XYZ file of C-alpha atoms in Angstrom:
503
model
C -67.862 21.179 -1.228
C -70.493 18.699 -0.162
C -70.321 16.712 3.051
C -69.148 13.656 1.098
C -66.269 15.821 -0.367
C -65.299 16.990 3.159
C -65.521 13.487 4.638
C -63.133 11.898 2.055
C -61.048 14.961 1.103
C -58.313 14.924 -0.005
C -58.539 11.198 -0.915
C -60.871 12.443 -3.653
C -60.175 16.094 -4.507
C -63.206 18.340 -4.952
C -63.110 20.356 -8.121
C -62.142 23.980 -7.405
C -64.440 26.720 -8.856
C -61.631 27.834 -11.180
C -61.105 24.284 -12.319
C -57.448 24.325 -11.497
C -57.316 20.841 -9.867
C -55.937 18.124 -12.070
C -56.015 14.367 -11.363
C -53.225 12.154 -12.628
C -52.836 8.418 -12.265
C -50.614 7.369 -9.439
C -50.462 4.090 -7.512
C -49.194 5.916 -4.405
C -52.724 7.162 -3.518
C -55.268 4.689 -4.680
C -54.961 5.596 -8.303
C -54.911 9.424 -8.119
C -52.427 12.181 -7.350
C -53.667 15.783 -7.063
C -51.595 18.653 -8.642
C -52.206 22.269 -7.906
C -51.609 24.681 -10.802
C -51.416 27.701 -8.646
C -48.349 27.495 -6.586
C -47.415 31.157 -6.036
C -46.806 32.470 -2.544
C -48.046 35.892 -1.551
C -45.812 37.375 1.157
C -43.608 34.518 2.013
C -45.050 33.803 5.446
C -45.177 30.173 6.517
C -48.537 28.453 7.317
C -47.327 27.979 10.900
C -46.686 31.725 11.209
C -50.329 32.467 10.118
C -51.691 30.038 12.706
C -49.545 31.591 15.410
C -50.796 35.136 14.524
C -54.401 33.814 14.671
C -53.843 32.819 18.228
C -55.656 30.411 20.370
C -59.390 30.458 20.987
C -62.691 28.644 20.213
C -61.236 26.695 17.275
C -58.747 24.838 19.400
C -61.179 24.339 22.155
C -63.643 22.778 19.729
C -61.137 20.481 18.177
C -59.794 19.491 21.572
C -63.264 18.516 22.795
C -64.115 16.658 19.557
C -61.040 14.635 19.546
C -60.566 14.353 23.182
C -63.738 12.280 23.263
C -61.553 9.450 21.795
C -59.417 9.675 24.924
C -62.564 9.768 27.078
C -63.848 6.600 25.391
C -60.482 4.987 25.882
C -60.398 5.637 29.492
C -63.950 4.405 29.946
C -63.492 1.301 27.903
C -60.159 0.296 29.629
C -61.670 0.650 33.074
C -64.804 -1.209 32.139
C -63.056 -4.074 30.435
C -60.762 -4.487 33.458
C -63.650 -4.356 35.830
C -65.983 -6.824 34.084
C -63.210 -9.428 33.426
C -64.156 -11.317 36.549
C -67.820 -11.209 35.720
C -67.172 -12.530 32.222
C -64.917 -15.301 33.653
C -67.569 -16.277 36.075
C -70.314 -16.516 33.322
C -68.090 -18.468 30.896
C -65.847 -20.393 33.378
C -62.722 -18.876 31.968
C -59.128 -19.689 32.997
C -56.737 -17.016 34.411
C -54.789 -16.734 31.198
C -58.094 -16.136 29.294
C -59.262 -13.380 31.714
C -55.939 -11.655 31.527
C -55.858 -11.878 27.658
C -59.200 -9.988 27.403
C -57.299 -6.936 28.636
C -54.089 -7.525 26.613
C -55.962 -8.100 23.348
C -57.219 -4.500 23.486
C -53.720 -3.176 23.544
C -52.794 -5.527 20.557
C -55.599 -4.062 18.784
C -54.534 -0.441 19.657
C -51.031 -1.395 18.327
C -52.446 -2.558 15.014
C -54.589 0.550 14.837
C -51.734 2.883 15.432
C -49.729 1.262 12.716
C -52.604 1.814 10.276
C -53.336 5.382 11.427
C -49.986 6.744 9.965
C -50.483 5.688 6.411
C -54.261 6.674 6.517
C -53.659 10.093 8.220
C -50.717 11.051 5.926
C -52.479 9.771 2.765
C -56.180 10.783 3.383
C -56.065 13.474 6.024
C -56.263 13.686 9.790
C -60.116 13.824 9.905
C -61.032 10.534 8.152
C -59.047 8.266 10.687
C -60.934 9.918 13.542
C -64.413 9.443 12.033
C -63.533 5.763 11.329
C -62.308 5.413 14.863
C -65.548 6.673 16.440
C -67.659 4.376 14.059
C -65.582 1.347 15.061
C -65.692 2.154 18.865
C -69.390 2.454 18.846
C -70.110 -0.584 16.567
C -67.722 -3.034 18.204
C -68.449 -1.982 21.728
C -72.145 -2.700 21.199
C -71.302 -5.916 19.438
C -69.215 -6.974 22.484
C -72.505 -7.257 24.409
C -73.927 -9.796 22.045
C -70.933 -12.191 21.954
C -71.447 -15.719 23.302
C -68.033 -16.993 23.960
C -64.386 -16.193 24.877
C -62.917 -16.307 21.331
C -65.701 -14.251 19.825
C -65.347 -11.540 22.583
C -61.563 -11.533 22.164
C -61.849 -10.863 18.491
C -64.351 -8.004 19.020
C -62.326 -6.463 21.819
C -59.288 -6.419 19.528
C -61.428 -4.548 16.937
C -62.387 -2.054 19.583
C -58.579 -1.594 20.297
C -57.916 -1.140 16.464
C -60.603 1.551 16.449
C -58.820 3.373 19.368
C -55.586 3.056 17.668
C -56.770 4.588 14.416
C -58.007 7.851 15.952
C -55.498 8.896 18.492
C -52.349 9.582 16.382
C -54.505 11.414 13.839
C -56.050 13.600 16.509
C -52.791 14.297 18.238
C -51.411 15.471 14.829
C -54.486 17.531 13.938
C -54.560 19.422 17.314
C -50.926 20.248 17.116
C -51.135 21.528 13.496
C -54.148 23.734 14.435
C -52.574 25.263 17.620
C -50.021 27.980 17.917
C -46.649 26.734 19.017
C -46.660 28.094 22.601
C -50.083 26.686 23.320
C -49.605 23.087 22.006
C -48.550 21.556 25.313
C -51.492 23.122 27.102
C -53.984 21.961 24.492
C -52.557 18.546 24.424
C -52.756 18.219 28.194
C -56.339 19.438 28.086
C -57.332 16.844 25.511
C -55.596 14.047 27.322
C -57.200 14.917 30.645
C -60.416 13.602 29.115
C -58.945 10.050 29.587
C -59.450 10.598 33.325
C -62.973 11.977 32.634
C -63.721 8.766 30.755
C -62.435 6.808 33.788
C -64.803 8.719 36.186
C -67.676 8.227 33.702
C -67.063 4.512 33.728
C -66.646 4.454 37.553
C -70.075 6.146 37.814
C -71.605 3.527 35.473
C -69.991 0.677 37.523
C -71.232 2.287 40.805
C -74.730 2.703 39.413
C -74.791 -0.864 38.181
C -73.390 -2.573 41.342
C -71.432 -0.594 44.081
C -70.056 -3.870 45.369
C -68.804 -4.900 41.884
C -69.802 -8.530 42.626
C -72.713 -8.863 40.252
C -71.903 -6.514 37.293
C -73.944 -6.573 34.192
C -71.013 -6.486 31.791
C -73.146 -6.476 28.687
C -74.941 -3.299 29.775
C -71.650 -1.683 30.764
C -70.128 -2.417 27.359
C -72.980 -0.662 25.621
C -73.178 2.324 27.970
C -69.396 2.735 27.851
C -69.780 3.630 24.155
C -71.828 6.702 24.804
C -68.787 9.199 24.679
C -67.952 7.791 21.158
C -71.519 8.265 19.934
C -71.381 11.958 20.966
C -67.957 12.341 19.440
C -68.983 10.745 16.167
C -71.922 13.024 15.592
C -70.063 16.131 16.717
C -67.005 15.365 14.582
C -68.951 14.667 11.421
C -70.586 18.149 11.505
C -67.954 20.278 13.222
C -64.502 18.900 12.690
C -62.366 20.246 9.883
C -59.192 19.069 8.239
C -55.731 20.342 8.975
C -54.633 23.321 6.910
C -51.089 21.903 7.033
C -52.228 18.757 5.382
C -54.211 20.581 2.685
C -51.106 22.778 1.910
C -48.818 19.804 1.858
C -51.026 18.136 -0.728
C -51.435 21.337 -2.766
C -54.988 22.267 -1.551
C -54.133 25.891 -0.829
C -57.701 27.030 -1.330
C -59.032 24.441 1.118
C -56.181 25.347 3.574
C -57.259 28.958 3.364
C -60.971 28.032 3.944
C -59.945 26.471 7.238
C -57.952 29.611 8.162
C -60.973 31.747 7.392
C -63.060 29.615 9.815
C -60.364 30.075 12.600
C -60.140 33.805 11.867
C -63.929 34.176 12.203
C -64.057 32.181 15.469
C -61.098 34.196 16.968
C -62.458 37.471 15.691
C -58.910 38.215 14.169
C -60.052 40.506 11.448
C -56.657 42.174 11.179
C -54.630 39.007 10.496
C -53.712 38.251 6.944
C -54.268 34.642 5.721
C -51.718 34.686 2.899
C -48.935 32.220 3.285
C -46.206 30.771 1.134
C -47.503 27.966 -0.968
C -45.497 24.876 -1.958
C -43.044 25.765 -4.783
C -43.124 22.193 -6.343
C -45.773 19.956 -7.657
C -46.684 17.714 -4.773
C -46.817 14.055 -5.438
C -48.031 12.075 -2.302
C -45.378 9.992 -0.640
C -45.978 6.357 -0.508
C -46.247 4.665 2.945
C -42.756 3.243 2.320
C -41.433 6.737 1.590
C -42.875 7.973 4.956
C -41.377 5.107 6.846
C -38.059 5.617 5.159
C -38.143 9.264 6.171
C -38.784 8.789 9.936
C -35.876 6.163 9.931
C -33.622 8.308 7.754
C -30.089 9.094 9.142
C -31.126 12.491 10.308
C -34.052 11.093 12.319
C -32.973 7.589 13.269
C -31.610 8.298 16.782
C -34.591 10.576 17.446
C -37.129 7.960 16.335
C -35.463 5.113 18.275
C -35.313 7.176 21.419
C -38.944 8.224 21.050
C -40.046 4.655 20.544
C -38.231 3.540 23.659
C -39.583 6.557 25.559
C -43.166 5.676 24.643
C -42.449 2.003 25.487
C -41.109 2.928 29.003
C -43.886 5.353 29.604
C -46.672 2.776 28.854
C -44.767 -0.007 30.668
C -44.766 2.074 33.761
C -48.267 3.631 33.479
C -50.154 0.436 32.594
C -47.950 -1.707 34.749
C -48.705 0.441 37.698
C -52.342 0.398 36.719
C -52.279 -3.382 36.691
C -50.121 -3.948 39.725
C -51.429 -1.509 42.324
C -54.766 -3.141 42.902
C -52.844 -6.335 43.798
C -50.089 -4.526 45.644
C -52.472 -2.608 47.811
C -53.885 -5.835 49.111
C -50.397 -6.591 50.496
C -49.226 -3.096 51.651
C -51.053 -1.162 54.396
C -51.726 2.149 52.656
C -53.882 3.485 55.582
C -57.143 3.086 53.652
C -58.911 0.419 51.660
C -57.785 -0.690 48.195
C -60.977 0.557 46.454
C -60.576 4.057 48.008
C -56.984 4.048 47.079
C -57.824 3.458 43.427
C -60.328 6.209 43.475
C -57.864 8.636 44.940
C -55.248 7.546 42.437
C -57.575 8.366 39.547
C -58.149 11.854 41.071
C -54.334 12.361 41.472
C -53.962 11.899 37.727
C -55.468 15.317 37.046
C -52.650 17.404 38.584
C -50.350 15.566 36.163
C -52.037 17.231 33.303
C -52.085 20.584 35.053
C -48.278 20.468 35.643
C -47.721 20.769 31.911
C -49.710 23.959 31.827
C -47.419 25.402 34.486
C -44.070 24.010 33.248
C -44.740 24.235 29.518
C -43.938 28.009 29.154
C -40.997 27.741 31.585
C -39.105 24.621 30.377
C -38.317 22.982 26.997
C -40.141 19.730 26.077
C -36.879 17.766 26.549
C -36.414 19.192 29.997
C -39.925 18.237 30.985
C -39.369 14.644 29.772
C -36.248 14.428 31.826
C -38.091 15.762 34.878
C -40.925 13.294 34.469
C -38.434 10.367 34.130
C -36.329 11.373 37.120
C -39.341 11.906 39.436
C -41.115 8.811 38.391
C -37.977 6.675 38.970
C -37.641 8.229 42.444
C -41.268 7.570 43.108
C -40.899 3.929 42.178
C -37.925 3.528 44.689
C -39.698 5.522 47.403
C -42.849 3.441 47.135
C -40.883 0.229 47.217
C -38.680 1.342 50.194
C -41.647 2.752 52.057
C -43.653 -0.349 51.746
C -41.044 -2.178 53.874
C -40.629 0.410 56.502
C -42.789 1.284 59.478
C -43.303 4.555 61.244
C -43.601 8.089 59.979
C -40.706 7.932 57.502
C -41.988 4.663 55.944
C -45.570 6.144 55.591
C -44.254 9.350 54.160
C -42.124 7.564 51.493
C -45.102 5.217 50.663
C -47.683 7.977 50.248
C -45.239 10.357 48.397
C -44.238 7.522 46.083
C -47.833 6.692 45.408
C -48.762 10.242 44.504
C -45.719 10.499 42.272
C -46.626 7.272 40.489
C -50.053 8.628 39.635
C -49.104 12.363 38.834
C -45.761 12.216 36.978
C -46.519 9.598 34.198
C -49.433 11.735 33.178
C -47.165 14.606 32.676
C -45.019 12.358 30.606
C -47.928 11.335 28.381
C -48.762 14.964 27.587
C -45.188 16.119 26.738
C -44.142 13.020 24.863
C -47.297 12.974 22.721
C -46.773 16.640 21.928
C -43.132 16.100 21.075
C -43.945 13.274 18.637
C -46.194 15.551 16.656
C -43.563 18.279 16.295
C -40.284 16.476 15.473
C -41.453 15.077 12.058
C -42.070 16.837 8.779
C -45.667 17.398 7.728
C -45.591 14.793 4.918
C -44.783 11.934 7.358
C -45.922 13.447 10.635
C -48.817 11.083 11.270
C -46.654 8.080 10.351
C -44.129 9.284 12.896
C -46.667 9.855 15.632
C -48.268 6.555 14.893
C -44.855 4.763 15.160
C -44.437 6.336 18.593
C -47.891 5.264 19.640
C -47.210 1.728 18.488
C -44.007 1.598 20.513
C -45.962 2.654 23.546
C -48.658 0.020 22.929
C -45.893 -2.691 23.010
C -45.069 -1.506 26.540
C -48.749 -1.677 27.461
C -49.013 -5.194 26.135
C -45.877 -6.382 27.876
C -46.639 -4.719 31.247
C -49.185 -7.224 32.682
C -47.312 -10.215 31.310
C -44.021 -9.096 32.696
C -45.538 -8.271 36.069
C -47.041 -11.715 36.450
C -43.745 -13.396 35.509
C -41.636 -11.353 37.823
C -44.222 -11.488 40.625
C -44.368 -15.277 40.558
C -40.557 -15.544 41.103
C -39.517 -12.484 43.027
C -42.620 -10.486 44.067
C -43.766 -6.975 43.052
C -40.878 -5.034 44.264
C -38.459 -6.347 41.709
C -40.927 -5.275 38.889
C -40.935 -1.675 40.363
C -37.145 -1.736 40.286
C -37.018 -2.885 36.733
C -39.296 0.016 35.722
C -37.034 2.425 37.601
C -33.934 1.092 35.907
C -35.702 1.373 32.445
C -36.330 5.107 33.146
C -32.755 5.861 33.995
C -31.636 4.373 30.717
C -34.367 6.386 29.028
C -32.942 9.579 30.701
C -29.661 8.853 29.215
C -30.946 8.396 25.703
C -33.181 11.517 25.868
C -30.207 13.608 27.286
C -28.319 12.961 23.916
C -31.294 13.414 21.712
C -31.219 16.611 19.438
C -34.624 17.890 18.674
C -34.770 19.601 15.240
C -37.316 22.050 14.117
C -39.797 20.395 11.605
C -38.821 22.881 8.983
C -35.216 21.679 9.267
C -36.366 18.058 8.916
C -38.159 18.955 5.760
C -34.740 19.269 4.138
C -34.579 15.448 4.420
C -37.816 15.289 2.541
C -36.488 17.453 -0.290
C -33.403 15.280 -0.426
C -35.445 12.084 -0.781
C -37.538 13.662 -3.458
C -34.351 14.667 -5.362
C -33.020 11.138 -5.076
C -36.334 9.772 -6.409
C -36.305 12.169 -9.290
C -32.742 11.371 -10.251
C -33.490 7.698 -10.134
């Protein structure tokens, strides 16, 4: 297939050499549905089993790096936009609510992007949303530097957020579908650790521009902050391949096997057979409404609601802490300056990713989530109590709580993102992941607004206590959540198809 075919496949199916692909009119997929004539399995093995046998190697490392650049760009952009808000405010004489909204508007855009990523990823493949994401991040980041007023900048920053939101769920799904089961948590953690790399890249740019951060050239920073996305766009266009699970789900068994051949070559797994059980029914693409119905079907309703709340609480805590700590550190004696504290906090995020590598093989995903919630809640209380006490005990509680607040939420990000890509069937997987991401973005939007309202009335301690209580409730919900294997959930898909057919 040509580059154009690969870019848009399977939105427009390339014609196979044997001419077996047939296009039929269907409003569910922009006017066409692709039907595969050859639907016979070879030896009955599942596609997941083949990927497990191919093992982990260069193919996952390449995809991890290519898609992880989205997280690096996210980390860089968020740190830059938060750092230059004051400089923008001084140049345009902005009010307090306008300065704050320049940060919140990015998360609103990410929320919208997450909502669009599901239908695009499930309807047109995982690769296309990632490419569109990179194009948008580069274009709108550069455009930010040419804005001339608050409202123009706000609109452009929202478009940057939408671009982030498009790529992240699709990449999360793609990486999981290309990785053997026992390695998914590790690869997910490695990819998300690039968020911290993006933060360090942005911090270097800020230091280079103005170490005092009093006279930042925010336009230059907006342009330079897009560099990770430029690299990601070029590399993804030439090197990134589509998910074999997606190809198989849509009936593209030949294309699915082509991807497996590439993985086999990279892993030097000559002895592994690539034959897998093809779909036994003519696959008609689900509409967006069908996919939404599926993730909220009776068998998945409690799981979806719990995951949405889990993502909400995680983002409420992480971005709430990220927003609150620079202000809290000006009131609490940490033993070092606020700027040094923020730098140390960024470095403490890295062990959070590493913990998943250690705990992943030893604990279930559900157990890791419960551990993250419990330890983060304890850290919130320890920090709050330690800030009011003097002496060795108070200092120990304060520092231990601070480290826990930086380490444990990062562990939560990795395991929850991984869970979201495993609990939904292939046909609606990106829709399910996008819904979870969207729930998290609501938490990110609410966090700074809630903090300001609570702080104005009762101070910062009450906000930390509210977050701790939210995590306790989250623990109870997760405790009662039953996580099904995606193959079991696929029974719901078949049931919905049967209902549509009988109707």
